[in-house]
PDB file of N, CA and C in Angstrom:
ATOM      1  N   MET A   1       0.852  -1.162   0.000  1.00 70.00           N
ATOM      2  CA  MET A   1       0.000   0.000   0.000  1.00 70.00           C
ATOM      3  C   MET A   1       0.897   1.223   0.000  1.00 70.00           C
ATOM      4  N   ASP A   2       0.630   2.145  -0.886  1.00 74.00           N
ATOM      5  CA  ASP A   2       1.319   3.420  -0.920  1.00 74.00           C
ATOM      6  C   ASP A   2       0.288   4.512  -0.710  1.00 74.00           C
ATOM      7  N   LEU A   3       0.613   5.465   0.111  1.00 79.00           N
ATOM      8  CA  LEU A   3      -0.243   6.624   0.310  1.00 79.00           C
ATOM      9  C   LEU A   3       0.559   7.864  -0.045  1.00 79.00           C
ATOM     10  N   VAL A   4      -0.053   8.749  -0.768  1.00 80.00           N
ATOM     11  CA  VAL A   4       0.557  10.032  -1.071  1.00 80.00           C
ATOM     12  C   VAL A   4      -0.342  11.082  -0.431  1.00 80.00           C
ATOM     13  N   LEU A   5       0.222  11.838   0.471  1.00 86.00           N
ATOM     14  CA  LEU A   5      -0.538  12.858   1.189  1.00 86.00           C
ATOM     15  C   LEU A   5       0.001  14.240   0.871  1.00 86.00           C
ATOM     16  N   GLU A   6      -0.883  15.195   0.786  1.00 87.00           N
ATOM     17  CA  GLU A   6      -0.488  16.590   0.673  1.00 87.00           C
ATOM     18  C   GLU A   6      -0.701  17.216   2.050  1.00 87.00           C
ATOM     19  N   VAL A   7       0.252  18.009   2.493  1.00 90.00           N
ATOM     20  CA  VAL A   7       0.154  18.666   3.794  1.00 90.00           C
ATOM     21  C   VAL A   7       0.076  20.177   3.552  1.00 90.00           C
ATOM     22  N   PRO A   8      -1.138  20.690   3.330  1.00 92.00           N
ATOM     23  CA  PRO A   8      -1.270  22.123   3.071  1.00 92.00           C
ATOM     24  C   PRO A   8      -1.100  22.989   4.323  1.00 92.00           C
ATOM     25  N   ASP A   9      -1.213  22.391   5.508  1.00 96.00           N
ATOM     26  CA  ASP A   9      -1.066  23.149   6.754  1.00 96.00           C
ATOM     27  C   ASP A   9      -0.113  22.418   7.698  1.00 96.00           C
ATOM     28  N   PRO A  10       1.192  22.549   7.460  1.00 94.00           N
ATOM     29  CA  PRO A  10       2.160  21.824   8.276  1.00 94.00           C
ATOM     30  C   PRO A  10       2.128  22.213   9.754  1.00 94.00           C
ATOM     31  N   GLU A  11       1.738  23.442  10.039  1.00 97.00           N
ATOM     32  CA  GLU A  11       1.657  23.864  11.442  1.00 97.00           C
ATOM     33  C   GLU A  11       0.555  23.104  12.172  1.00 97.00           C
ATOM     34  N   ALA A  12      -0.570  22.874  11.503  1.00 98.00           N
ATOM     35  CA  ALA A  12      -1.658  22.110  12.110  1.00 98.00           C
ATOM     36  C   ALA A  12      -1.223  20.665  12.344  1.00 98.00           C
ATOM     37  N   LEU A  13      -0.516  20.091  11.386  1.00 97.00           N
ATOM     38  CA  LEU A  13      -0.012  18.725  11.528  1.00 97.00           C
ATOM     39  C   LEU A  13       0.941  18.625  12.711  1.00 97.00           C
ATOM     40  N   THR A  14       1.895  19.549  12.771  1.00 97.00           N
ATOM     41  CA  THR A  14       2.865  19.545  13.874  1.00 97.00           C
ATOM     42  C   THR A  14       2.168  19.747  15.204  1.00 97.00           C
ATOM     43  N   GLY A  15       1.229  20.676  15.254  1.00 98.00           N
ATOM     44  CA  GLY A  15       0.489  20.930  16.494  1.00 98.00           C
ATOM     45  C   GLY A  15      -0.280  19.707  16.967  1.00 98.00           C
ATOM     46  N   ALA A  16      -0.927  19.018  16.047  1.00 98.00           N
ATOM     47  CA  ALA A  16      -1.678  17.809  16.407  1.00 98.00           C
ATOM     48  C   ALA A  16      -0.742  16.722  16.936  1.00 98.00           C
ATOM     49  N   ALA A  17       0.422  16.584  16.302  1.00 97.00           N
ATOM     50  CA  ALA A  17       1.387  15.584  16.763  1.00 97.00           C
ATOM     51  C   ALA A  17       1.908  15.929  18.151  1.00 97.00           C
ATOM     52  N   LEU A  18       2.198  17.200  18.389  1.00 98.00           N
ATOM     53  CA  LEU A  18       2.668  17.617  19.711  1.00 98.00           C
ATOM     54  C   LEU A  18       1.607  17.369  20.780  1.00 98.00           C
ATOM     55  N   GLU A  19       0.343  17.635  20.449  1.00 98.00           N
ATOM     56  CA  GLU A  19      -0.753  17.350  21.385  1.00 98.00           C
ATOM     57  C   GLU A  19      -0.850  15.854  21.666  1.00 98.00           C
ATOM     58  N   HIS A  20      -0.686  15.047  20.632  1.00 96.00           N
ATOM     59  CA  HIS A  20      -0.741  13.595  20.779  1.00 96.00           C
ATOM     60  C   HIS A  20       0.388  13.103  21.700  1.00 96.00           C
ATOM     61  N   ILE A  21       1.568  13.631  21.509  1.00 97.00           N
ATOM     62  CA  ILE A  21       2.715  13.249  22.341  1.00 97.00           C
ATOM     63  C   ILE A  21       2.488  13.676  23.786  1.00 97.00           C
ATOM     64  N   GLU A  22       2.003  14.881  23.972  1.00 96.00           N
ATOM     65  CA  GLU A  22       1.745  15.397  25.326  1.00 96.00           C
ATOM     66  C   GLU A  22       0.691  14.555  26.047  1.00 96.00           C
ATOM     67  N   ALA A  23      -0.299  14.071  25.329  1.00 96.00           N
ATOM     68  CA  ALA A  23      -1.392  13.298  25.924  1.00 96.00           C
ATOM     69  C   ALA A  23      -1.016  11.843  26.203  1.00 96.00           C
ATOM     70  N   ASP A  24       0.113  11.383  25.685  1.00 95.00           N
ATOM     71  CA  ASP A  24       0.528   9.985  25.876  1.00 95.00           C
ATOM     72  C   ASP A  24       1.091   9.814  27.284  1.00 95.00           C
ATOM     73  N   GLU A  25       0.269   9.307  28.173  1.00 95.00           N
ATOM     74  CA  GLU A  25       0.662   9.172  29.577  1.00 95.00           C
ATOM     75  C   GLU A  25       1.698   8.083  29.818  1.00 95.00           C
ATOM     76  N   PHE A  26       1.904   7.213  28.840  1.00 96.00           N
ATOM     77  CA  PHE A  26       2.857   6.118  29.008  1.00 96.00           C
ATOM     78  C   PHE A  26       4.236   6.428  28.428  1.00 96.00           C
ATOM     79  N   MET A  27       4.385   7.559  27.751  1.00 95.00           N
ATOM     80  CA  MET A  27       5.665   7.907  27.141  1.00 95.00           C
ATOM     81  C   MET A  27       6.599   8.485  28.209  1.00 95.00           C
ATOM     82  N   PRO A  28       7.805   7.893  28.351  1.00 95.00           N
ATOM     83  CA  PRO A  28       8.778   8.430  29.313  1.00 95.00           C
ATOM     84  C   PRO A  28       9.195   9.860  28.933  1.00 95.00           C
ATOM     85  N   ASP A  29       9.524  10.673  29.944  1.00 93.00           N
ATOM     86  CA  ASP A  29       9.874  12.067  29.706  1.00 93.00           C
ATOM     87  C   ASP A  29      11.040  12.230  28.733  1.00 93.00           C
ATOM     88  N   GLU A  30      12.048  11.373  28.835  1.00 92.00           N
ATOM     89  CA  GLU A  30      13.203  11.469  27.933  1.00 92.00           C
ATOM     90  C   GLU A  30      12.779  11.231  26.480  1.00 92.00           C
ATOM     91  N   GLU A  31      11.936  10.227  26.283  1.00 95.00           N
ATOM     92  CA  GLU A  31      11.442   9.937  24.939  1.00 95.00           C
ATOM     93  C   GLU A  31      10.523  11.057  24.447  1.00 95.00           C
ATOM     94  N   ARG A  32       9.747  11.623  25.359  1.00 96.00           N
ATOM     95  CA  ARG A  32       8.833  12.709  25.005  1.00 96.00           C
ATOM     96  C   ARG A  32       9.610  13.913  24.452  1.00 96.00           C
ATOM     97  N   GLY A  33      10.687  14.272  25.111  1.00 96.00           N
ATOM     98  CA  GLY A  33      11.515  15.395  24.646  1.00 96.00           C
ATOM     99  C   GLY A  33      12.088  15.134  23.264  1.00 96.00           C
ATOM    100  N   HIS A  34      12.567  13.921  23.048  1.00 96.00           N
ATOM    101  CA  HIS A  34      13.108  13.553  21.737  1.00 96.00           C
ATOM    102  C   HIS A  34      12.006  13.584  20.680  1.00 96.00           C
ATOM    103  N   ALA A  35      10.845  13.056  21.013  1.00 96.00           N
ATOM    104  CA  ALA A  35       9.721  13.014  20.073  1.00 96.00           C
ATOM    105  C   ALA A  35       9.276  14.422  19.699  1.00 96.00           C
ATOM    106  N   GLU A  36       9.159  15.298  20.680  1.00 97.00           N
ATOM    107  CA  GLU A  36       8.736  16.672  20.411  1.00 97.00           C
ATOM    108  C   GLU A  36       9.744  17.386  19.507  1.00 97.00           C
ATOM    109  N   SER A  37      11.011  17.171  19.751  1.00 97.00           N
ATOM    110  CA  SER A  37      12.054  17.776  18.919  1.00 97.00           C
ATOM    111  C   SER A  37      11.978  17.265  17.481  1.00 97.00           C
ATOM    112  N   ALA A  38      11.828  15.957  17.322  1.00 95.00           N
ATOM    113  CA  ALA A  38      11.750  15.353  15.991  1.00 95.00           C
ATOM    114  C   ALA A  38      10.538  15.872  15.225  1.00 95.00           C
ATOM    115  N   VAL A  39       9.404  15.998  15.899  1.00 96.00           N
ATOM    116  CA  VAL A  39       8.160  16.453  15.273  1.00 96.00           C
ATOM    117  C   VAL A  39       8.281  17.908  14.824  1.00 96.00           C
ATOM    118  N   ARG A  40       8.944  18.726  15.626  1.00 97.00           N
ATOM    119  CA  ARG A  40       9.111  20.139  15.253  1.00 97.00           C
ATOM    120  C   ARG A  40      10.022  20.309  14.049  1.00 97.00           C
ATOM    121  N   GLU A  41      10.951  19.388  13.860  1.00 95.00           N
ATOM    122  CA  GLU A  41      11.934  19.491  12.777  1.00 95.00           C
ATOM    123  C   GLU A  41      11.479  18.863  11.467  1.00 95.00           C
ATOM    124  N   ASP A  42      10.564  17.906  11.521  1.00 91.00           N
ATOM    125  CA  ASP A  42      10.250  17.124  10.322  1.00 91.00           C
ATOM    126  C   ASP A  42       8.769  16.752  10.303  1.00 91.00           C
ATOM    127  N   GLU A  43       8.068  17.210   9.278  1.00 91.00           N
ATOM    128  CA  GLU A  43       6.633  16.917   9.152  1.00 91.00           C
ATOM    129  C   GLU A  43       6.364  15.425   8.999  1.00 91.00           C
ATOM    130  N   SER A  44       7.284  14.700   8.387  1.00 89.00           N
ATOM    131  CA  SER A  44       7.067  13.262   8.250  1.00 89.00           C
ATOM    132  C   SER A  44       7.131  12.575   9.620  1.00 89.00           C
ATOM    133  N   GLU A  45       7.923  13.103  10.529  1.00 91.00           N
ATOM    134  CA  GLU A  45       7.937  12.577  11.900  1.00 91.00           C
ATOM    135  C   GLU A  45       6.606  12.880  12.588  1.00 91.00           C
ATOM    136  N   ALA A  46       6.075  14.059  12.357  1.00 94.00           N
ATOM    137  CA  ALA A  46       4.776  14.410  12.934  1.00 94.00           C
ATOM    138  C   ALA A  46       3.712  13.433  12.458  1.00 94.00           C
ATOM    139  N   LEU A  47       3.722  13.145  11.183  1.00 92.00           N
ATOM    140  CA  LEU A  47       2.769  12.194  10.622  1.00 92.00           C
ATOM    141  C   LEU A  47       2.924  10.813  11.268  1.00 92.00           C
ATOM    142  N   ALA A  48       4.164  10.410  11.499  1.00 89.00           N
ATOM    143  CA  ALA A  48       4.425   9.094  12.082  1.00 89.00           C
ATOM    144  C   ALA A  48       3.840   8.965  13.490  1.00 89.00           C
ATOM    145  N   TYR A  49       3.768  10.057  14.223  1.00 91.00           N
ATOM    146  CA  TYR A  49       3.186   9.999  15.563  1.00 91.00           C
ATOM    147  C   TYR A  49       1.662   9.991  15.538  1.00 91.00           C
ATOM    148  N   LEU A  50       1.069  10.333  14.415  1.00 93.00           N
ATOM    149  CA  LEU A  50      -0.388  10.404  14.329  1.00 93.00           C
ATOM    150  C   LEU A  50      -1.037   9.241  13.600  1.00 93.00           C
ATOM    151  N   VAL A  51      -0.288   8.548  12.757  1.00 89.00           N
ATOM    152  CA  VAL A  51      -0.863   7.475  11.947  1.00 89.00           C
ATOM    153  C   VAL A  51      -0.363   6.124  12.450  1.00 89.00           C
ATOM    154  N   ASP A  52      -1.303   5.259  12.769  1.00 85.00           N
ATOM    155  CA  ASP A  52      -0.982   3.906  13.190  1.00 85.00           C
ATOM    156  C   ASP A  52      -1.433   2.963  12.074  1.00 85.00           C
ATOM    157  N   PRO A  53      -0.486   2.272  11.415  1.00 81.00           N
ATOM    158  CA  PRO A  53      -0.863   1.389  10.304  1.00 81.00           C
ATOM    159  C   PRO A  53      -1.928   0.354  10.688  1.00 81.00           C
ATOM    160  N   THR A  54      -1.925  -0.087  11.912  1.00 84.00           N
ATOM    161  CA  THR A  54      -2.909  -1.064  12.368  1.00 84.00           C
ATOM    162  C   THR A  54      -4.318  -0.492  12.277  1.00 84.00           C
ATOM    163  N   ASP A  55      -4.474   0.771  12.627  1.00 87.00           N
ATOM    164  CA  ASP A  55      -5.795   1.399  12.586  1.00 87.00           C
ATOM    165  C   ASP A  55      -6.339   1.512  11.164  1.00 87.00           C
ATOM    166  N   LEU A  56      -5.459   1.538  10.178  1.00 86.00           N
ATOM    167  CA  LEU A  56      -5.899   1.687   8.792  1.00 86.00           C
ATOM    168  C   LEU A  56      -6.650   0.464   8.278  1.00 86.00           C
ATOM    169  N   VAL A  57      -6.371  -0.714   8.840  1.00 89.00           N
ATOM    170  CA  VAL A  57      -6.985  -1.933   8.320  1.00 89.00           C
ATOM    171  C   VAL A  57      -7.760  -2.724   9.373  1.00 89.00           C
ATOM    172  N   ALA A  58      -7.785  -2.268  10.591  1.00 88.00           N
ATOM    173  CA  ALA A  58      -8.374  -3.038  11.686  1.00 88.00           C
ATOM    174  C   ALA A  58      -9.843  -3.402  11.468  1.00 88.00           C
ATOM    175  N   GLU A  59     -10.614  -2.546  10.847  1.00 91.00           N
ATOM    176  CA  GLU A  59     -12.056  -2.768  10.688  1.00 91.00           C
ATOM    177  C   GLU A  59     -12.447  -3.302   9.306  1.00 91.00           C
ATOM    178  N   ILE A  60     -11.481  -3.678   8.484  1.00 93.00           N
ATOM    179  CA  ILE A  60     -11.797  -4.163   7.143  1.00 93.00           C
ATOM    180  C   ILE A  60     -12.110  -5.657   7.210  1.00 93.00           C
ATOM    181  N   PRO A  61     -13.322  -6.048   6.810  1.00 95.00           N
ATOM    182  CA  PRO A  61     -13.689  -7.465   6.852  1.00 95.00           C
ATOM    183  C   PRO A  61     -12.795  -8.300   5.935  1.00 95.00           C
ATOM    184  N   GLY A  62     -12.410  -9.462   6.416  1.00 94.00           N
ATOM    185  CA  GLY A  62     -11.626 -10.386   5.612  1.00 94.00           C
ATOM    186  C   GLY A  62     -10.145 -10.071   5.557  1.00 94.00           C
ATOM    187  N   VAL A  63      -9.706  -9.071   6.306  1.00 91.00           N
ATOM    188  CA  VAL A  63      -8.292  -8.681   6.290  1.00 91.00           C
ATOM    189  C   VAL A  63      -7.705  -8.876   7.674  1.00 91.00           C
ATOM    190  N   GLU A  64      -6.569  -9.526   7.710  1.00 88.00           N
ATOM    191  CA  GLU A  64      -5.840  -9.685   8.964  1.00 88.00           C
ATOM    192  C   GLU A  64      -4.435  -9.130   8.752  1.00 88.00           C
ATOM    193  N   LEU A  65      -4.031  -8.211   9.595  1.00 87.00           N
ATOM    194  CA  LEU A  65      -2.717  -7.591   9.475  1.00 87.00           C
ATOM    195  C   LEU A  65      -1.648  -8.590   9.879  1.00 87.00           C
ATOM    196  N   ALA A  66      -0.748  -8.907   8.967  1.00 88.00           N
ATOM    197  CA  ALA A  66       0.329  -9.853   9.239  1.00 88.00           C
ATOM    198  C   ALA A  66       1.574  -9.142   9.744  1.00 88.00           C
ATOM    199  N   GLN A  67       1.833  -7.952   9.227  1.00 85.00           N
ATOM    200  CA  GLN A  67       3.012  -7.187   9.638  1.00 85.00           C
ATOM    201  C   GLN A  67       2.777  -5.739   9.259  1.00 85.00           C
ATOM    202  N   ALA A  68       3.247  -4.833  10.093  1.00 81.00           N
ATOM    203  CA  ALA A  68       3.089  -3.414   9.774  1.00 81.00           C
ATOM    204  C   ALA A  68       4.363  -2.663  10.109  1.00 81.00           C
ATOM    205  N   SER A  69       4.847  -1.964   9.136  1.00 78.00           N
ATOM    206  CA  SER A  69       5.923  -1.006   9.341  1.00 78.00           C
ATOM    207  C   SER A  69       5.806   0.015   8.229  1.00 78.00           C
ATOM    208  N   TRP A  70       6.278   1.196   8.482  1.00 75.00           N
ATOM    209  CA  TRP A  70       6.193   2.195   7.451  1.00 75.00           C
ATOM    210  C   TRP A  70       7.186   3.299   7.721  1.00 75.00           C
ATOM    211  N   SER A  71       7.411   4.043   6.695  1.00 75.00           N
ATOM    212  CA  SER A  71       8.254   5.229   6.809  1.00 75.00           C
ATOM    213  C   SER A  71       7.615   6.315   5.963  1.00 75.00           C
ATOM    214  N   SER A  72       7.987   7.520   6.224  1.00 75.00           N
ATOM    215  CA  SER A  72       7.468   8.610   5.415  1.00 75.00           C
ATOM    216  C   SER A  72       8.615   9.537   5.066  1.00 75.00           C
ATOM    217  N   GLU A  73       8.439  10.221   3.963  1.00 75.00           N
ATOM    218  CA  GLU A  73       9.460  11.146   3.505  1.00 75.00           C
ATOM    219  C   GLU A  73       8.809  12.220   2.658  1.00 75.00           C
ATOM    220  N   PRO A  74       9.330  13.421   2.746  1.00 76.00           N
ATOM    221  CA  PRO A  74       8.785  14.474   1.886  1.00 76.00           C
ATOM    222  C   PRO A  74       9.270  14.287   0.450  1.00 76.00           C
ATOM    223  N   VAL A  75       8.383  14.505  -0.491  1.00 78.00           N
ATOM    224  CA  VAL A  75       8.735  14.421  -1.910  1.00 78.00           C
ATOM    225  C   VAL A  75       8.055  15.572  -2.643  1.00 78.00           C
ATOM    226  N   GLU A  76       8.612  15.926  -3.762  1.00 81.00           N
ATOM    227  CA  GLU A  76       7.993  16.923  -4.621  1.00 81.00           C
ATOM    228  C   GLU A  76       6.994  16.212  -5.520  1.00 81.00           C
ATOM    229  N   TYR A  77       5.777  16.661  -5.515  1.00 78.00           N
ATOM    230  CA  TYR A  77       4.731  16.051  -6.319  1.00 78.00           C
ATOM    231  C   TYR A  77       4.633  16.753  -7.659  1.00 78.00           C
ATOM    232  N   ASP A  78       4.729  15.986  -8.709  1.00 78.00           N
ATOM    233  CA  ASP A  78       4.578  16.490 -10.067  1.00 78.00           C
ATOM    234  C   ASP A  78       3.514  15.640 -10.752  1.00 78.00           C
ATOM    235  N   PRO A  79       2.283  16.141 -10.854  1.00 75.00           N
ATOM    236  CA  PRO A  79       1.200  15.333 -11.429  1.00 75.00           C
ATOM    237  C   PRO A  79       1.427  14.957 -12.886  1.00 75.00           C
ATOM    238  N   GLU A  80       2.333  15.630 -13.571  1.00 80.00           N
ATOM    239  CA  GLU A  80       2.616  15.329 -14.975  1.00 80.00           C
ATOM    240  C   GLU A  80       3.631  14.198 -15.126  1.00 80.00           C
ATOM    241  N   SER A  81       4.314  13.857 -14.060  1.00 79.00           N
ATOM    242  CA  SER A  81       5.354  12.833 -14.116  1.00 79.00           C
ATOM    243  C   SER A  81       4.738  11.438 -14.165  1.00 79.00           C
ATOM    244  N   MET A  82       5.316  10.552 -14.966  1.00 77.00           N
ATOM    245  CA  MET A  82       4.861   9.155 -15.037  1.00 77.00           C
ATOM    246  C   MET A  82       5.033   8.458 -13.693  1.00 77.00           C
ATOM    247  N   GLU A  83       5.959   8.918 -12.902  1.00 75.00           N
ATOM    248  CA  GLU A  83       6.201   8.338 -11.573  1.00 75.00           C
ATOM    249  C   GLU A  83       4.944   8.411 -10.705  1.00 75.00           C
ATOM    250  N   TRP A  84       4.096   9.405 -10.930  1.00 72.00           N
ATOM    251  CA  TRP A  84       2.906   9.600 -10.108  1.00 72.00           C
ATOM    252  C   TRP A  84       1.646   9.041 -10.747  1.00 72.00           C
ATOM    253  N   ASP A  85       1.773   8.217 -11.772  1.00 71.00           N
ATOM    254  CA  ASP A  85       0.616   7.572 -12.381  1.00 71.00           C
ATOM    255  C   ASP A  85       0.213   6.399 -11.498  1.00 71.00           C
ATOM    256  N   LEU A  86      -0.684   6.658 -10.555  1.00 63.00           N
ATOM    257  CA  LEU A  86      -1.059   5.655  -9.562  1.00 63.00           C
ATOM    258  C   LEU A  86      -2.141   4.709 -10.049  1.00 63.00           C
ATOM    259  N   GLY A  87      -2.684   4.940 -11.237  1.00 64.00           N
ATOM    260  CA  GLY A  87      -3.744   4.086 -11.763  1.00 64.00           C
ATOM    261  C   GLY A  87      -3.260   2.706 -12.139  1.00 64.00           C
ATOM    262  N   GLU A  88      -2.035   2.599 -12.566  1.00 56.00           N
ATOM    263  CA  GLU A  88      -1.477   1.320 -12.975  1.00 56.00           C
ATOM    264  C   GLU A  88      -0.120   1.154 -12.332  1.00 56.00           C
ATOM    265  N   GLU A  89       0.176  -0.050 -11.932  1.00 54.00           N
ATOM    266  CA  GLU A  89       1.480  -0.337 -11.350  1.00 54.00           C
ATOM    267  C   GLU A  89       2.048  -1.570 -12.029  1.00 54.00           C
ATOM    268  N   ASP A  90       3.083  -1.394 -12.788  1.00 52.00           N
ATOM    269  CA  ASP A  90       3.766  -2.486 -13.479  1.00 52.00           C
ATOM    270  C   ASP A  90       2.829  -3.328 -14.339  1.00 52.00           C
ATOM    271  N   GLY A  91       1.791  -2.734 -14.903  1.00 50.00           N
ATOM    272  CA  GLY A  91       0.882  -3.461 -15.773  1.00 50.00           C
ATOM    273  C   GLY A  91      -0.098  -4.347 -15.035  1.00 50.00           C
ATOM    274  N   ALA A  92      -0.090  -4.368 -13.719  1.00 51.00           N
ATOM    275  CA  ALA A  92      -0.959  -5.248 -12.947  1.00 51.00           C
ATOM    276  C   ALA A  92      -2.427  -4.927 -13.188  1.00 51.00           C
ATOM    277  N   PHE A  93      -2.765  -3.665 -13.376  1.00 47.00           N
ATOM    278  CA  PHE A  93      -4.148  -3.286 -13.592  1.00 47.00           C
ATOM    279  C   PHE A  93      -4.696  -3.899 -14.872  1.00 47.00           C
ATOM    280  N   ASP A  94      -3.895  -3.851 -15.943  1.00 47.00           N
ATOM    281  CA  ASP A  94      -4.323  -4.431 -17.215  1.00 47.00           C
ATOM    282  C   ASP A  94      -4.523  -5.936 -17.098  1.00 47.00           C
ATOM    283  N   GLU A  95      -3.635  -6.619 -16.391  1.00 46.00           N
ATOM    284  CA  GLU A  95      -3.731  -8.066 -16.249  1.00 46.00           C
ATOM    285  C   GLU A  95      -4.987  -8.440 -15.477  1.00 46.00           C
ATOM    286  N   GLU A  96      -5.291  -7.700 -14.396  1.00 46.00           N
ATOM    287  CA  GLU A  96      -6.476  -8.001 -13.599  1.00 46.00           C
ATOM    288  C   GLU A  96      -7.733  -7.791 -14.433  1.00 46.00           C
ATOM    289  N   THR A  97      -7.760  -6.714 -15.217  1.00 46.00           N
ATOM    290  CA  THR A  97      -8.916  -6.432 -16.047  1.00 46.00           C
ATOM    291  C   THR A  97      -9.128  -7.539 -17.065  1.00 46.00           C
ATOM    292  N   THR A  98      -8.036  -7.996 -17.676  1.00 46.00           N
ATOM    293  CA  THR A  98      -8.118  -9.054 -18.668  1.00 46.00           C
ATOM    294  C   THR A  98      -8.546 -10.367 -18.041  1.00 46.00           C
ATOM    295  N   ASP A  99      -8.013 -10.687 -16.856  1.00 49.00           N
ATOM    296  CA  ASP A  99      -8.349 -11.945 -16.196  1.00 49.00           C
ATOM    297  C   ASP A  99      -9.801 -12.006 -15.759  1.00 49.00           C
ATOM    298  N   ASN A 100     -10.389 -10.870 -15.423  1.00 49.00           N
ATOM    299  CA  ASN A 100     -11.752 -10.842 -14.924  1.00 49.00           C
ATOM    300  C   ASN A 100     -12.766 -10.703 -16.050  1.00 49.00           C
ATOM    301  N   ALA A 101     -12.332 -10.507 -17.265  1.00 46.00           N
ATOM    302  CA  ALA A 101     -13.269 -10.265 -18.374  1.00 46.00           C
ATOM    303  C   ALA A 101     -13.920 -11.544 -18.842  1.00 46.00           C
TER     304      ALA A 101
END
């Protein structure tokens, strides 16, 4: 699964992550300081504190999460680039369409 997100309000994202960290009663103070620093410096770190991959699929019928890990990174989005053509991936879409016909 790949997700591409646009962050039009990075301050809101950072603020939400900082609130989430502050509200975590189980996070040790040393880790909290490191987390707050990381979130202030990098929006992808802020996102990592707010998104839990398990929550993305927990309620989907017929799906059981076998493993979850993820990373995030800022990228420049160019909608004209073939790299961002998310409709097809390695021809898999065409094969599925043909197989189901």
